[in-house]
């Protein structure tokens, strides 16, 4: 079985519109699929309108919440939640405000360094999408301030740079609670991306599990077998299910392809076991 529980559309910082991404998933033969845009379910809700055109793909509700833990931005993927649940509505509203306030602060920090009009330019780049740092990067490239997206992040928007603003995100436990209260599965996204020591990573996973998180991504893009083995041990140590996804944003020479083959992970307890025909809790909730 091919599945993918971590992808992005133009609703946040992906390059493909929801229908285009759903078409791509269908062409790849993916059977279980989630669009997990940053702090919005708009991509999933739009794609749901087209699901009947792609009967071979089951579309699972998804989101990727931004939150804070130990002074660091952490991402938590939500799967299978009822998007209309009050807990989800609370979280979405809070993150809308957080992103707007964060955008203002990033714009001011860039203006202080001579990049006037950054906020307005980023908003124009974002259009109807959830505002994020990639939109500031796109504006900087378009204005000729930097040669490319990577330079914008390396100099101005990446971790530890002026545009790396974290203070507006909710705490980890709150983001997990929104997902769980809405009947969903909270997944710790790309745990190795945070570049923690092994001890600090274990602390994060422990706090995540205590907060109600129940799964961890063991494949999210390109990882070595040793890295996958490390994450599988963490899942076992903290009695978490495993999840997989490509973290697809756009086509590129170093970008992962859509879809993850489950053959070597089938013996593990995986989040995919909760979905499929007749298994998605959110479908029964929506049917009521």
C-alpha angles and dihedrals in degrees: 000000000000116000137165122193099171120059139128136220136189087279085083125359103324125114099224127072115239094258091048091051091047089051089050091051091050092049090051092053095244112165102187117036138172131188105211105184120180111273095334139083093199092108093053093045092051093046091050089068089064100040093105088063090062107044093168093064123071108207113214120200110254147173138167110221122203114221144152133255125166092346094306132109109248127187123219121190117214120206132187098002125147101255092202094054114119091239091057092044089052092051095046092049093049093049091048089058092043093053092047092051091044090051091054091051093047090049091052093048091051091045089054086060094051101269099123118186094026096135095047090046093049092049089052090050091049097049105170093349126106106271114248143154093273088066091054088049092050090051092049091052092047091051092049094243091126131015097233148357094267093055091051090056095040093054108026117004109034130095111310093008126117094267095050096102115171106160097094099062122101121245118274094251093055094052091048090048093055091056097043094044088054091055096259138129117251114216126190102232124224096336095189093055090078090065093222125163113257091256094051091045089055089051090052093049091047093051090045091054092046089053090057102269111147108182143043131205110244094174120037112151120316117357135156122246089249091055091049090049090051091053093046089055090051090051090051094045093053096034094243128152118237131242134190137201143150098237084222116188105155144337115279142139092265099031119113119243122244118269138039123225112228098201096108093040102045093104091059127086102257135182089237088075088073093059139057130081111347094356106088108103092198092058091058090046092052091046090058 
